[in-house]
Coordinates of C-alpha atoms in Angstrom, one line a residue:
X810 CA 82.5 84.7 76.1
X811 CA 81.5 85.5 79.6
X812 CA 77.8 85.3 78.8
X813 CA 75.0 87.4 79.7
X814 CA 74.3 88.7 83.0
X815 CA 73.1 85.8 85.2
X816 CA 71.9 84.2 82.3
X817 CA 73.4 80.9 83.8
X818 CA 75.8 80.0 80.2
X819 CA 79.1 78.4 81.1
X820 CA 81.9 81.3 81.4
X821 CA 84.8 80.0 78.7
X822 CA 87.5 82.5 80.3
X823 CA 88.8 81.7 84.3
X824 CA 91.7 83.8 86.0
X825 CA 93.7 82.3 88.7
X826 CA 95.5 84.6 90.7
X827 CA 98.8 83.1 92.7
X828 CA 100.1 85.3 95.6
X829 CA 101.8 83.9 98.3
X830 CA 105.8 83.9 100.3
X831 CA 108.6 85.3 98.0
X832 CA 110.3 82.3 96.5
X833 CA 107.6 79.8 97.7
X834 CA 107.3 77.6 94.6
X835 CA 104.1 80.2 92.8
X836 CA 106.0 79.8 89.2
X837 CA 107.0 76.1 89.9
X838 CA 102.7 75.2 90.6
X839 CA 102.2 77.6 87.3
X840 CA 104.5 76.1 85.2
X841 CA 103.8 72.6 86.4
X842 CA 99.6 73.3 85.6
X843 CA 100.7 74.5 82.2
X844 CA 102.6 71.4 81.3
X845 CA 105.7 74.0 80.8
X846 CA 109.3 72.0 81.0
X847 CA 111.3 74.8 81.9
X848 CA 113.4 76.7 85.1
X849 CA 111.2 78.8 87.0
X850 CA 112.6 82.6 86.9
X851 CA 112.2 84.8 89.7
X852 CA 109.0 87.1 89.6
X853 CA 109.6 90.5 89.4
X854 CA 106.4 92.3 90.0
X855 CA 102.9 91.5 88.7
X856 CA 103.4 88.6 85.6
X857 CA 101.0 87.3 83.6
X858 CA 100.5 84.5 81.3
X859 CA 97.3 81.9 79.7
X860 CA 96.5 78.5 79.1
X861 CA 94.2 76.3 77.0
X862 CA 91.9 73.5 77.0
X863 CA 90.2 71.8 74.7
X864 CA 86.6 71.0 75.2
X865 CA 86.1 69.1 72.2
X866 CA 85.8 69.2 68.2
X867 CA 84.7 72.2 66.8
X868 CA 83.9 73.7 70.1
X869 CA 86.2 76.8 71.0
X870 CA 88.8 76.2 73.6
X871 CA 88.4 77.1 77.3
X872 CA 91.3 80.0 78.0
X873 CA 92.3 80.4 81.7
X874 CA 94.7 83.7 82.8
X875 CA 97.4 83.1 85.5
X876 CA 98.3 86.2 87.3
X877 CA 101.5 85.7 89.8
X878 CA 102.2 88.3 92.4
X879 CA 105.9 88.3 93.1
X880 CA 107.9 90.0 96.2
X881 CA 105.8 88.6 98.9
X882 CA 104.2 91.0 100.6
X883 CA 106.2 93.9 99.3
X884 CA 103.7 95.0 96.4
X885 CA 100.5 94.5 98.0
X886 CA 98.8 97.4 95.4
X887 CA 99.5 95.1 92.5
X888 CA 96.5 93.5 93.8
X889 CA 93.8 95.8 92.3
X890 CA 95.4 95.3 88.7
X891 CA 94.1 91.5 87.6
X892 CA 91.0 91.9 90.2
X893 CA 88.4 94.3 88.8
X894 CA 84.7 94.1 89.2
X895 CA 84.3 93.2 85.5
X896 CA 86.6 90.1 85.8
X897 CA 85.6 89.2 89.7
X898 CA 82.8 86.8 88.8
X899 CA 85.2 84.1 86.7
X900 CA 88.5 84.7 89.5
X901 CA 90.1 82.3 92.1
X902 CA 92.9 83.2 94.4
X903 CA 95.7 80.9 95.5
X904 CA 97.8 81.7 98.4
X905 CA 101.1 79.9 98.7
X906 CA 103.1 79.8 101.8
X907 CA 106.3 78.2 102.2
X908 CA 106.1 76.1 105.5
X909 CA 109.8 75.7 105.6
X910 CA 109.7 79.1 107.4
X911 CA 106.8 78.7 110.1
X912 CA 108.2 82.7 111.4
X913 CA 107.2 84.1 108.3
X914 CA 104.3 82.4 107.2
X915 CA 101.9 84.2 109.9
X916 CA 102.5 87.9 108.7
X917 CA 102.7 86.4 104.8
X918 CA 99.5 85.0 105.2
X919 CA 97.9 87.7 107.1
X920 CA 99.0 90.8 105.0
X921 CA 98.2 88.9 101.7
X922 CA 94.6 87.9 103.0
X923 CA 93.8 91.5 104.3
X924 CA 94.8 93.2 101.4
X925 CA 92.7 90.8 98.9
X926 CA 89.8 90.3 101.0
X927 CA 89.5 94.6 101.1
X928 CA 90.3 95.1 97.8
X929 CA 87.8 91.7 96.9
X930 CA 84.7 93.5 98.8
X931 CA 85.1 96.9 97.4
X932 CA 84.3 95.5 93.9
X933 CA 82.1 93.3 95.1
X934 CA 80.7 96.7 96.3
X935 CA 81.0 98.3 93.1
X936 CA 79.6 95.4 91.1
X937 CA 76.4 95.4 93.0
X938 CA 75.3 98.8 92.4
X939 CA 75.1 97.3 88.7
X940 CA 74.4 94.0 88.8
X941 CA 73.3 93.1 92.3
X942 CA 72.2 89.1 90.6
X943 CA 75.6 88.6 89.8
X944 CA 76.7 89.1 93.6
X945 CA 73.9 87.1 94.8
X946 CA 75.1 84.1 92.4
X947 CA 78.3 84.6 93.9
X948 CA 77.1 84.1 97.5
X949 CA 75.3 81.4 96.6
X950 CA 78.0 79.5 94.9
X951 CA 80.8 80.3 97.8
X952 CA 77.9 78.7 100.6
X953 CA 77.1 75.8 98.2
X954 CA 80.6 74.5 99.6
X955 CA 79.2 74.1 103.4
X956 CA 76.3 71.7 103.6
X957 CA 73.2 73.4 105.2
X958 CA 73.3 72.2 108.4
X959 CA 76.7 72.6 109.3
X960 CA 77.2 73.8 112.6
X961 CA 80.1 75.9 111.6
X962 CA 77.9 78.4 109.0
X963 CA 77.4 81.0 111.6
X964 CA 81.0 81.5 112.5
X965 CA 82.8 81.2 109.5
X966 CA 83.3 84.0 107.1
X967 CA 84.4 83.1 103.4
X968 CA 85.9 84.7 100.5
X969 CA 83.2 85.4 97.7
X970 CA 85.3 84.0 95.4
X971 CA 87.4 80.7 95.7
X972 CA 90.5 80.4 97.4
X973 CA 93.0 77.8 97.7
X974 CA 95.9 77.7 100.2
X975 CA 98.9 75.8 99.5
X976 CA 101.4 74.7 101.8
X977 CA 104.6 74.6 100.0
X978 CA 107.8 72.8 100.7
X979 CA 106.5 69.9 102.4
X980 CA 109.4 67.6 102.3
X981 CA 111.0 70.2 104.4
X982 CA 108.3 70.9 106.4
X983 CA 107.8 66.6 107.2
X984 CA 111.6 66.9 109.3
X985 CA 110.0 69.4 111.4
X986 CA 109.1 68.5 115.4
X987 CA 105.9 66.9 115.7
X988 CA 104.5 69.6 118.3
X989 CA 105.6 72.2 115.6
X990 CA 103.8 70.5 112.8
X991 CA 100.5 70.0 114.5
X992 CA 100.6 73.9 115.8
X993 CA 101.2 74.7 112.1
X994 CA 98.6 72.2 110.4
X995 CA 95.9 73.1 113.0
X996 CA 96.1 77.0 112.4
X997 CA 96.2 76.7 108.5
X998 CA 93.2 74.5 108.9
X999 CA 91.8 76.9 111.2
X1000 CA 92.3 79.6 108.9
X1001 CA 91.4 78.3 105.5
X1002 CA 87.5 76.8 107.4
X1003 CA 87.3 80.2 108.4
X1004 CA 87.9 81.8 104.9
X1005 CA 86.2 78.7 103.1
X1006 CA 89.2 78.0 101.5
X1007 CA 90.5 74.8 100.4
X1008 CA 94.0 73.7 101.6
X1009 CA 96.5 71.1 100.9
X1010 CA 99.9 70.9 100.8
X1011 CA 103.2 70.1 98.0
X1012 CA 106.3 69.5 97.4
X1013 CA 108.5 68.8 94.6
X1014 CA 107.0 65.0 94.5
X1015 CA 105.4 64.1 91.6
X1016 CA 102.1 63.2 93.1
X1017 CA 101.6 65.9 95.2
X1018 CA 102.1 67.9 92.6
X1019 CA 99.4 66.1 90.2
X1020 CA 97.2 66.4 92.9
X1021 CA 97.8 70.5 93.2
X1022 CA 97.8 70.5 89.6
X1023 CA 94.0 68.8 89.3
X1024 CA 92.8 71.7 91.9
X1025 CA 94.1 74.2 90.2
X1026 CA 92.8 72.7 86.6
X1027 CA 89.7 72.7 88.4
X1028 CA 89.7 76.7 89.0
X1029 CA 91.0 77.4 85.6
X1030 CA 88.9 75.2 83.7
X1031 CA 86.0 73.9 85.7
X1032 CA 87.2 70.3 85.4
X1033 CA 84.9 68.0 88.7
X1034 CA 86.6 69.0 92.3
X1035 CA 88.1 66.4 94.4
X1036 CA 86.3 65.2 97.3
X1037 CA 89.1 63.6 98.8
X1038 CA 90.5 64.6 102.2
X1039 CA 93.6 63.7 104.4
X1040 CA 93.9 65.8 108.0
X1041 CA 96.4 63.6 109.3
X1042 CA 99.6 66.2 110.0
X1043 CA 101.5 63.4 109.3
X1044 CA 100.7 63.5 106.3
X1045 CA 100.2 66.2 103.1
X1046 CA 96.9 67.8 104.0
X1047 CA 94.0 68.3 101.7
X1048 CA 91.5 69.3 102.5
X1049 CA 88.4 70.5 100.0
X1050 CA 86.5 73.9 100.9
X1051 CA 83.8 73.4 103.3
X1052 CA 84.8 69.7 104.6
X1053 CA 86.6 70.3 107.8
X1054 CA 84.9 71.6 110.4
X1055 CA 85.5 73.2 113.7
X1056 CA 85.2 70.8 116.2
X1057 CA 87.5 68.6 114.2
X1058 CA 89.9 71.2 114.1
X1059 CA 89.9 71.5 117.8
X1060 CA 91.2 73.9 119.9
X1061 CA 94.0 76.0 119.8
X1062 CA 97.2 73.9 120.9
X1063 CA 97.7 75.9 123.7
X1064 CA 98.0 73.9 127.9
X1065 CA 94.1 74.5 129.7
X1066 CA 95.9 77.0 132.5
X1067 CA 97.3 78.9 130.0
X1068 CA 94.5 79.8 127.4
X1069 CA 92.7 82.4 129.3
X1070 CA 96.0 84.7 129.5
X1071 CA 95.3 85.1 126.5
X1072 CA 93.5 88.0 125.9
X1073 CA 91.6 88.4 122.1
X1074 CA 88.6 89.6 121.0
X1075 CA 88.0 87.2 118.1
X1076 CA 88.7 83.8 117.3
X1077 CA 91.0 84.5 114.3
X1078 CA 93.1 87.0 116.5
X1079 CA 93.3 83.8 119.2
X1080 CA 94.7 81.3 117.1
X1081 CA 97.3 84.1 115.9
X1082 CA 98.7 85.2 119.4
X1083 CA 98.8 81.3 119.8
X1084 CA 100.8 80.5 116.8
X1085 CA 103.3 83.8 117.5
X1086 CA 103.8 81.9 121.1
X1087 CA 105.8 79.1 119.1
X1088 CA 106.9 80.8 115.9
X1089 CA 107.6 84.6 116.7
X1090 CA 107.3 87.0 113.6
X1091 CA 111.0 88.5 112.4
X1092 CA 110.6 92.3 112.4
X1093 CA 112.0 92.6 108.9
X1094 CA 110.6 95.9 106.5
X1095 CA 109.2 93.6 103.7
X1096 CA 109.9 96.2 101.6
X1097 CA 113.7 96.0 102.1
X1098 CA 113.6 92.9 101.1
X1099 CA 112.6 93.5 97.6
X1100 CA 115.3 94.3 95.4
X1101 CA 115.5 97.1 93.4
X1102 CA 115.3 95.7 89.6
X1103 CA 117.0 99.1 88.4
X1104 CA 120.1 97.6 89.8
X1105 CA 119.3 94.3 88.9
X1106 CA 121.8 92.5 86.3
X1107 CA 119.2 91.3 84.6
X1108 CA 117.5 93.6 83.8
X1109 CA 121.3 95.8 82.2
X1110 CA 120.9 98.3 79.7
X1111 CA 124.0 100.3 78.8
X1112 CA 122.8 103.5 77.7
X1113 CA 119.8 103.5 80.4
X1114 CA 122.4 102.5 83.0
X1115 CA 125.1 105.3 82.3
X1116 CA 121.7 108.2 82.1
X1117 CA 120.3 106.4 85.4
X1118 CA 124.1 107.2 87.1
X1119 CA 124.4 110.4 85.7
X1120 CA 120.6 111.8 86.7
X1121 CA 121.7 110.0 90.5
X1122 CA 124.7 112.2 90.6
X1123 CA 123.0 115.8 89.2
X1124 CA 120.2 114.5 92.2
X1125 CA 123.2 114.3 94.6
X1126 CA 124.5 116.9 93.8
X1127 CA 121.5 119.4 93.6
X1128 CA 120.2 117.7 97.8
X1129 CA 124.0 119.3 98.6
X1130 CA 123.4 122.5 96.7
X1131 CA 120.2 123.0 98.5
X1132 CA 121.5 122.1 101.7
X1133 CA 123.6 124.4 101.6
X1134 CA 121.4 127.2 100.3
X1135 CA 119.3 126.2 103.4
X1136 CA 121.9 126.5 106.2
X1137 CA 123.2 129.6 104.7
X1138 CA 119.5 131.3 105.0
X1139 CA 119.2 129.9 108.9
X1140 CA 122.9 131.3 109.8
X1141 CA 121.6 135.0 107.4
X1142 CA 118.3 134.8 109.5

């Protein structure tokens, strides 16, 4: 039951949406939440499964939908399928990124967080030209995170719905030079104050992952958040939305004389070029890097297969046919 409009009843259904760097550990967190002892499979496309929780006796359970985006960034227009103005009001977005590969995590991140953010406000859009209480509830709740009189409220800008960014592969990430880690740990702080996000980070230990776990129980099912926090980049971050702040955060790690070279006309796009400085993106087409599941062994089906060769060759041969037909008209003409 998702209870009248506004009427304030407790929503029984949550979706948590998990999108984040191709291979990261998305289906490992999911599998983990959902008490599920098995090896995580690769994610194709868009996948899709539930959970259940008890409230107590006689009382209907609480049902939560995991959505995982698979292919990194390759399949960014998956992203209007689970989010819809209807289902907007009970969603929460986790962004994964695997800090073993600081070159990549940059355009992961930023590509992921455009293309949900957009996609976020347009039915946000569309939902308040029906129900404009529901999107001032949703305000309302998002700001609850940030006390009132933090300084930080005027320059922040925050999801509408809650988002949780997880830095994956810590253990690998630990090894890393110090100067490395604290650029790294600085910007995602940065990043997730800015989006009034949450953000921690995990690894295959056990008690990182309870502690990931208990977040993401508390998106799916409600359960009390954690007020706990850790900034020392020496250690696993967490950090709950709307406890860091700014002048914490400090500036971006970057030497005095060399700061005002840099030239950007926000904040955000600052701590970007900054971050670039010591991990340059790989020009890589994402979409390359996405194989195609027609050819996929996995995926083998006899009959399909030998009609999928046999309609590539007849296409083949028909391109040659009517190249042919098209250098024969230029040489008539």
């Amino acid at each position: 039951s998702s209870g009248g409009e506004g009427d304030g009843l407790e929503i029984g259904e949550k979706s948590v949406f998990f999108i984040g760097s191709k291979n990261g550990g998305k289906t490992t967190i999911i599998l983990r939440c959902l008490d599920r002892d098995e090896p995580p499979k690769p994610t194709l496309a868009l996948e899709y499964t539930y959970g259940r929780r008890a409230r107590g006796h006689n009382i209907p359970k609480d049902i939560a939908h995991f959505w995982e985006l698979g292919g990194g960034t390759s399949l960014l227009d998956l992203i209007s399928i689970p989010i819809t103005s209807d289902t907007l009001r009970t969603f929460s977005i986790v962004l994964v990124l695997d800090l073993s590969k600081p070159n990549d995590l940059w355009p992961t991140m930023e590509n992921l967080l455009q293309a949900t953010k957009s996609h976020i406000d347009k039915m946000i859009m569309k939902l308040g030209k029906t129900n404009s209480k529901a999107v001032s509830e949703m305000r309302q709740k998002i700001w609850s995170n940030m006390q009132k009189d933090h300084p930080d409220r005027e320059l922040v800008d925050p999801f509408l719905i809650p988002l949780v960014i997880i830095g994956s592969k810590y253990d690998i990430f630990q090894d890393f030079d110090s100067e490395k880690r604290k650029v790294m740990c600085k910007t995602l702080r940065f990043v997730a104050h800015y989006y009034g996000a949450s953000l921690m980070f995990t690894s295959k230990s056990e008690a990182l992952l309870l502690k990931i776990r208990g977040v993401i129980n508390q998106l799916a099912f409600g359960i009390d958040k954690s007020k706990s926090i850790c900034v020392d980049q020496n250690k696993p971050l967490f950090i709950t939305a709307g406890l860091d702040s700014l002048s914490q955060i400090g500036s971006p790690p970057v030497p005095d004389n060399d700061i005002g070279k840099l030239h950007a006309r926000s904040p955000m796009e600052l701590w970007k070029k900054v971050y670039e400085r010591v991990f340059p993106p790989k020009s890589m087409n994402t979409l390359k890097d996405t194989k195609d599941p027609a050819r996929d062994p996995q995926y083998a089906e006899r009959e399909v297969d030998e009609m999928r060769t046999q309609k590539d060759q007849e296409l083949e041969q028909y391109k040659r046919s009517s190249s042919k037909s098209w250098k024969q008209i230029e040489l008539d003409s």
